[in-house]
Amino acid sequence: MDITSFVTVARPLGLLGIRVTQSGEEIASWHLEPECRRNVYSASKSVTALAVGLAVQEGLLSIDEKLTDAFPDDLPERVSDNLAAATVRDLLTMRLGQSEAHLMGEQRPTMEEDDWVKYALRTPFDLAPGARFVYNNAGPYLAGVLVQRRAGCDLVHYLTPRLFSRLGIRRPTWEQDPMGCTFGAGGLFLTLSELHKIGLFCLARGRWNGKQIIDADWIDACARQPGDDNYGYLFWRGEYDSYRADGKYSQLSVVLPGKDAVVTIVSECRDGDAMLRAVYDCVCAEL
């Protein structure tokens, strides 16, 4: 596959590298520099979704659990009706019931609170859960914390034997909150090739080297669009019936089941819409 036109458009936008795999074979790649681990920002959320799927199949939690049952010791003195109605599923869909975004990248460094779980749960739930899509780090963060509490270890230790090692990803670095919990909404560091493996794993519907690691139904649920907001379980939906892990500055792994392909890029891009458009028009359209 010739990706010259894509590189011509994307390099001025901040492209650092791309890998394209179709039908099990790498058909294109380009690197501006040798691979190194970079913050994949909110693409981390999609990995947290995989951790939740593993925890569900291990019986550690249910996505139908109420947050009041999942976090009984972290609740505010007065539990609103909306908070009482919220479930673990609402943590994954960006329809948690909070009308403002919290624990975002520009907020975390200056926060005075150390206990981010209590902070997230005492933030007003001023909407009915499921009523409105609001992009918010509080949901995936709490989902990651719940997995960690039920598993008795942080997300890196939980995922290393279950997923990372099986995919050939050596123990990665992942941002932690002030209490030492992995920040499941962002801050995972991966190379381009490692992020690409996450996409390939999803394309294979949770199967790797002949073994079903995560139930295929869970991968399908992550990729499904339940509403009109182009969002599944911590994955974005997109053109060509695709879904993707998507991080700030265009860290993308785009899964295209209909084309049996994955397109992954890492970037330092300040125009994410233009970069995604280039991926669609110059790469996906040619597959």
Short mmCIF file of C-alpha atoms in Angstrom, two decimals:
data_model
loop_
_atom_site.label_atom_id
_atom_site.label_comp_id
_atom_site.label_asym_id
_atom_site.label_seq_id
_atom_site.Cartn_x
_atom_site.Cartn_y
_atom_site.Cartn_z
CA MET A 1 0.00 0.00 0.00
CA ASP A 2 1.34 3.42 -0.93
CA ILE A 3 0.82 5.89 1.94
CA THR A 4 2.85 8.69 0.37
CA SER A 5 -0.20 10.92 0.01
CA PHE A 6 -1.13 10.38 3.65
CA VAL A 7 2.37 11.19 4.88
CA THR A 8 2.43 14.30 2.68
CA VAL A 9 -0.76 15.55 4.32
CA ALA A 10 -0.15 14.28 7.85
CA ARG A 11 3.52 15.05 8.43
CA PRO A 12 2.94 18.84 8.57
CA LEU A 13 0.16 18.14 11.08
CA GLY A 14 2.62 16.41 13.41
CA LEU A 15 2.61 12.76 12.34
CA LEU A 16 5.36 10.72 14.00
CA GLY A 17 4.55 7.25 12.70
CA ILE A 18 1.96 4.97 11.15
CA ARG A 19 1.40 1.22 10.84
CA VAL A 20 -1.25 -0.43 8.69
CA THR A 21 -2.14 -4.12 8.90
CA GLN A 22 -4.71 -5.86 6.71
CA SER A 23 -5.66 -9.54 6.68
CA GLY A 24 -2.86 -10.32 9.11
CA GLU A 25 -0.06 -8.67 7.12
CA GLU A 26 1.56 -5.30 7.60
CA ILE A 27 1.01 -3.47 4.33
CA ALA A 28 2.43 -0.04 5.18
CA SER A 29 4.51 1.76 7.78
CA TRP A 30 6.37 5.03 8.17
CA HIS A 31 8.37 6.54 11.02
CA LEU A 32 9.76 10.01 11.46
CA GLU A 33 12.01 8.72 14.25
CA PRO A 34 12.75 5.45 16.07
CA GLU A 35 9.87 4.17 18.16
CA CYS A 36 9.71 5.11 21.82
CA ARG A 37 7.00 4.95 24.41
CA ARG A 38 4.77 8.00 24.41
CA ASN A 39 1.76 9.08 26.39
CA VAL A 40 -1.25 7.82 24.45
CA TYR A 41 -3.54 10.01 26.55
CA SER A 42 -7.20 9.00 26.24
CA ALA A 43 -6.41 5.95 24.13
CA SER A 44 -5.68 4.60 27.63
CA LYS A 45 -9.44 4.56 28.22
CA SER A 46 -9.86 1.80 25.65
CA VAL A 47 -7.30 -0.33 27.50
CA THR A 48 -9.25 0.30 30.70
CA ALA A 49 -12.35 -0.98 28.88
CA LEU A 50 -10.45 -4.20 28.15
CA ALA A 51 -9.52 -4.45 31.83
CA VAL A 52 -13.18 -4.09 32.78
CA GLY A 53 -14.07 -6.85 30.33
CA LEU A 54 -11.52 -9.17 31.89
CA ALA A 55 -12.82 -8.35 35.37
CA VAL A 56 -16.39 -9.07 34.27
CA GLN A 57 -15.52 -12.49 32.87
CA GLU A 58 -13.54 -13.29 36.02
CA GLY A 59 -16.61 -12.49 38.11
CA LEU A 60 -14.99 -9.56 39.89
CA LEU A 61 -17.69 -7.08 38.96
CA SER A 62 -20.84 -6.51 36.92
CA ILE A 63 -21.53 -3.53 34.69
CA ASP A 64 -25.05 -3.48 36.11
CA GLU A 65 -23.78 -2.78 39.64
CA LYS A 66 -24.92 0.47 41.18
CA LEU A 67 -22.12 2.89 42.01
CA THR A 68 -23.51 3.06 45.53
CA ASP A 69 -22.75 -0.65 45.89
CA ALA A 70 -19.40 -0.45 44.09
CA PHE A 71 -18.10 2.48 46.16
CA PRO A 72 -19.98 2.30 49.49
CA ASP A 73 -17.23 3.94 51.54
CA ASP A 74 -16.65 6.86 49.17
CA LEU A 75 -20.12 8.32 48.84
CA PRO A 76 -21.09 11.87 49.83
CA GLU A 77 -23.24 12.37 52.93
CA ARG A 78 -26.27 12.94 50.75
CA VAL A 79 -26.67 10.57 47.83
CA SER A 80 -28.76 12.17 45.10
CA ASP A 81 -31.33 10.21 43.15
CA ASN A 82 -29.13 10.42 40.05
CA LEU A 83 -26.06 9.07 41.82
CA ALA A 84 -28.20 6.33 43.35
CA ALA A 85 -29.31 5.31 39.87
CA ALA A 86 -25.86 5.31 38.22
CA THR A 87 -24.24 2.00 37.32
CA VAL A 88 -20.81 0.76 36.27
CA ARG A 89 -22.07 0.75 32.67
CA ASP A 90 -22.55 4.53 32.94
CA LEU A 91 -18.83 4.87 33.73
CA LEU A 92 -18.02 3.44 30.29
CA THR A 93 -20.37 5.41 28.05
CA MET A 94 -19.66 9.06 28.97
CA ARG A 95 -23.25 9.27 30.17
CA LEU A 96 -22.46 9.23 33.87
CA GLY A 97 -24.89 11.97 34.87
CA GLN A 98 -22.44 14.83 35.42
CA SER A 99 -22.90 17.88 33.21
CA GLU A 100 -19.24 18.98 33.44
CA ALA A 101 -15.95 17.23 32.77
CA HIS A 102 -13.73 16.39 35.73
CA LEU A 103 -10.21 15.04 36.30
CA MET A 104 -9.12 16.37 32.92
CA GLY A 105 -5.47 16.87 32.02
CA GLU A 106 -5.37 20.57 32.79
CA GLN A 107 -7.21 20.05 36.11
CA ARG A 108 -5.25 17.22 37.73
CA PRO A 109 -1.90 18.98 38.37
CA THR A 110 -3.49 21.73 40.46
CA MET A 111 -6.09 19.72 42.35
CA GLU A 112 -5.90 20.06 46.13
CA GLU A 113 -7.74 16.79 46.74
CA ASP A 114 -5.74 13.59 47.08
CA ASP A 115 -8.71 11.22 47.15
CA TRP A 116 -10.01 11.46 43.61
CA VAL A 117 -12.61 8.73 44.10
CA LYS A 118 -14.40 10.70 46.80
CA TYR A 119 -13.97 13.84 44.70
CA ALA A 120 -15.53 12.23 41.63
CA LEU A 121 -18.49 10.87 43.58
CA ARG A 122 -19.25 14.08 45.44
CA THR A 123 -19.22 16.08 42.21
CA PRO A 124 -22.87 16.84 41.40
CA PHE A 125 -24.76 14.20 39.45
CA ASP A 126 -27.06 16.83 38.03
CA LEU A 127 -28.29 14.74 35.11
CA ALA A 128 -30.03 11.40 34.97
CA PRO A 129 -27.48 8.68 34.14
CA GLY A 130 -27.66 7.91 30.43
CA ALA A 131 -29.43 11.17 29.62
CA ARG A 132 -26.62 13.10 27.96
CA PHE A 133 -23.17 12.41 26.52
CA VAL A 134 -20.54 14.48 28.37
CA TYR A 135 -16.89 13.62 27.76
CA ASN A 136 -15.56 13.23 31.29
CA ASN A 137 -12.53 11.49 32.80
CA ALA A 138 -14.36 10.71 36.04
CA GLY A 139 -16.17 7.69 34.59
CA PRO A 140 -13.23 5.72 33.16
CA TYR A 141 -11.12 6.66 36.19
CA LEU A 142 -13.70 5.17 38.55
CA ALA A 143 -14.06 2.10 36.33
CA GLY A 144 -10.33 1.52 36.53
CA VAL A 145 -10.30 1.99 40.29
CA LEU A 146 -13.09 -0.54 40.70
CA VAL A 147 -11.14 -3.16 38.76
CA GLN A 148 -8.08 -2.45 40.89
CA ARG A 149 -9.96 -2.73 44.17
CA ARG A 150 -11.66 -5.98 43.21
CA ALA A 151 -8.42 -7.46 41.83
CA GLY A 152 -6.25 -6.25 44.71
CA CYS A 153 -3.60 -4.70 42.46
CA ASP A 154 -3.13 -1.77 40.10
CA LEU A 155 -4.12 -1.95 36.44
CA VAL A 156 -0.58 -2.54 35.22
CA HIS A 157 -0.13 -5.54 37.51
CA TYR A 158 -3.61 -6.78 36.64
CA LEU A 159 -3.18 -6.50 32.88
CA THR A 160 0.43 -7.63 32.58
CA PRO A 161 -0.15 -11.39 32.87
CA ARG A 162 -3.64 -11.29 31.38
CA LEU A 163 -3.09 -9.04 28.37
CA PHE A 164 0.15 -7.08 28.03
CA SER A 165 2.55 -10.03 28.25
CA ARG A 166 0.43 -12.10 25.91
CA LEU A 167 0.58 -9.32 23.32
CA GLY A 168 4.34 -8.93 23.78
CA ILE A 169 4.02 -5.61 25.62
CA ARG A 170 6.56 -5.36 28.41
CA ARG A 171 5.28 -3.83 31.64
CA PRO A 172 4.35 -0.26 30.68
CA THR A 173 4.29 2.95 32.66
CA TRP A 174 0.84 4.33 33.56
CA GLU A 175 -0.07 7.52 35.41
CA GLN A 176 -1.24 7.15 39.02
CA ASP A 177 -3.44 9.28 41.22
CA PRO A 178 -2.12 10.69 44.54
CA MET A 179 -3.32 7.56 46.35
CA GLY A 180 -1.37 5.25 44.04
CA CYS A 181 -4.25 4.02 41.87
CA THR A 182 -3.73 3.74 38.12
CA PHE A 183 -5.45 6.59 36.29
CA GLY A 184 -7.56 4.58 33.88
CA ALA A 185 -8.69 7.64 31.92
CA GLY A 186 -5.24 8.53 30.57
CA GLY A 187 -1.50 8.49 31.04
CA LEU A 188 -0.57 5.06 29.63
CA PHE A 189 2.73 5.04 27.73
CA LEU A 190 3.04 2.79 24.68
CA THR A 191 5.05 2.63 21.47
CA LEU A 192 3.37 2.83 18.10
CA SER A 193 3.75 -0.93 17.67
CA GLU A 194 2.29 -1.62 21.11
CA LEU A 195 -0.73 0.58 20.48
CA HIS A 196 -1.12 -1.17 17.13
CA LYS A 197 -1.24 -4.54 18.92
CA ILE A 198 -4.15 -3.28 21.01
CA GLY A 199 -5.99 -2.49 17.78
CA LEU A 200 -5.13 -5.88 16.29
CA PHE A 201 -6.33 -7.61 19.44
CA CYS A 202 -9.66 -5.81 19.13
CA LEU A 203 -9.90 -6.65 15.43
CA ALA A 204 -9.48 -10.30 16.43
CA ARG A 205 -12.35 -9.84 18.90
CA GLY A 206 -10.24 -10.63 21.94
CA ARG A 207 -8.33 -13.58 20.47
CA TRP A 208 -4.52 -13.78 20.33
CA ASN A 209 -2.21 -16.60 19.28
CA GLY A 210 -5.10 -19.03 19.13
CA LYS A 211 -6.46 -18.24 22.59
CA GLN A 212 -9.61 -16.31 23.44
CA ILE A 213 -8.38 -13.87 26.10
CA ILE A 214 -11.44 -11.60 26.37
CA ASP A 215 -14.93 -12.66 25.40
CA ALA A 216 -15.71 -11.64 21.84
CA ASP A 217 -19.07 -10.31 23.01
CA TRP A 218 -17.27 -7.79 25.22
CA ILE A 219 -15.21 -6.48 22.33
CA ASP A 220 -18.40 -6.19 20.30
CA ALA A 221 -20.05 -4.26 23.13
CA CYS A 222 -17.10 -1.86 23.34
CA ALA A 223 -17.40 -1.19 19.61
CA ARG A 224 -21.17 -0.84 19.57
CA GLN A 225 -22.80 2.60 19.40
CA PRO A 226 -25.70 2.57 21.89
CA GLY A 227 -26.78 6.15 21.24
CA ASP A 228 -26.22 8.91 18.73
CA ASP A 229 -22.91 10.11 20.15
CA ASN A 230 -20.47 7.87 18.20
CA TYR A 231 -19.23 6.28 21.42
CA GLY A 232 -19.23 2.70 22.70
CA TYR A 233 -17.54 1.49 25.88
CA LEU A 234 -14.55 3.86 25.97
CA PHE A 235 -14.05 3.53 22.20
CA TRP A 236 -15.07 6.08 19.59
CA ARG A 237 -17.12 5.04 16.55
CA GLY A 238 -16.18 6.40 13.13
CA GLU A 239 -16.45 6.23 9.38
CA TYR A 240 -16.20 2.98 7.41
CA ASP A 241 -17.98 1.28 10.33
CA SER A 242 -14.77 1.67 12.32
CA TYR A 243 -14.08 2.13 16.01
CA ARG A 244 -10.95 3.43 17.63
CA ALA A 245 -8.82 4.11 20.66
CA ASP A 246 -8.30 7.86 20.46
CA GLY A 247 -5.90 9.97 22.50
CA LYS A 248 -5.00 13.64 22.65
CA TYR A 249 -2.72 14.95 19.91
CA SER A 250 -3.88 12.10 17.61
CA GLN A 251 -2.76 8.85 19.20
CA LEU A 252 -5.10 6.60 17.22
CA SER A 253 -5.67 2.92 16.62
CA VAL A 254 -8.52 2.62 14.14
CA VAL A 255 -10.12 -0.83 13.85
CA LEU A 256 -11.93 -1.55 10.57
CA PRO A 257 -13.64 -4.95 10.84
CA GLY A 258 -15.24 -4.66 7.39
CA LYS A 259 -11.83 -4.20 5.81
CA ASP A 260 -10.06 -6.64 8.17
CA ALA A 261 -7.59 -3.87 8.94
CA VAL A 262 -6.08 -1.70 11.66
CA VAL A 263 -4.53 1.72 11.13
CA THR A 264 -2.47 3.11 14.01
CA ILE A 265 -0.70 6.43 14.28
CA VAL A 266 1.19 8.40 16.91
CA SER A 267 1.49 12.15 16.55
CA GLU A 268 2.09 15.53 18.09
CA CYS A 269 -0.91 17.03 16.32
CA ARG A 270 -2.89 20.10 17.39
CA ASP A 271 -5.57 19.61 14.73
CA GLY A 272 -7.06 16.24 15.50
CA ASP A 273 -9.99 16.65 13.14
CA ALA A 274 -7.66 17.25 10.19
CA MET A 275 -5.50 14.27 11.14
CA LEU A 276 -8.46 11.92 11.46
CA ARG A 277 -9.80 13.20 8.14
CA ALA A 278 -6.46 12.35 6.52
CA VAL A 279 -6.58 8.84 8.01
CA TYR A 280 -10.04 8.29 6.59
CA ASP A 281 -9.44 9.84 3.18
CA CYS A 282 -5.87 8.80 2.46
CA VAL A 283 -5.63 5.42 4.21
CA CYS A 284 -9.00 3.88 5.05
CA ALA A 285 -10.50 4.78 1.69
CA GLU A 286 -7.65 2.95 -0.06
CA LEU A 287 -7.96 -0.32 1.85
#
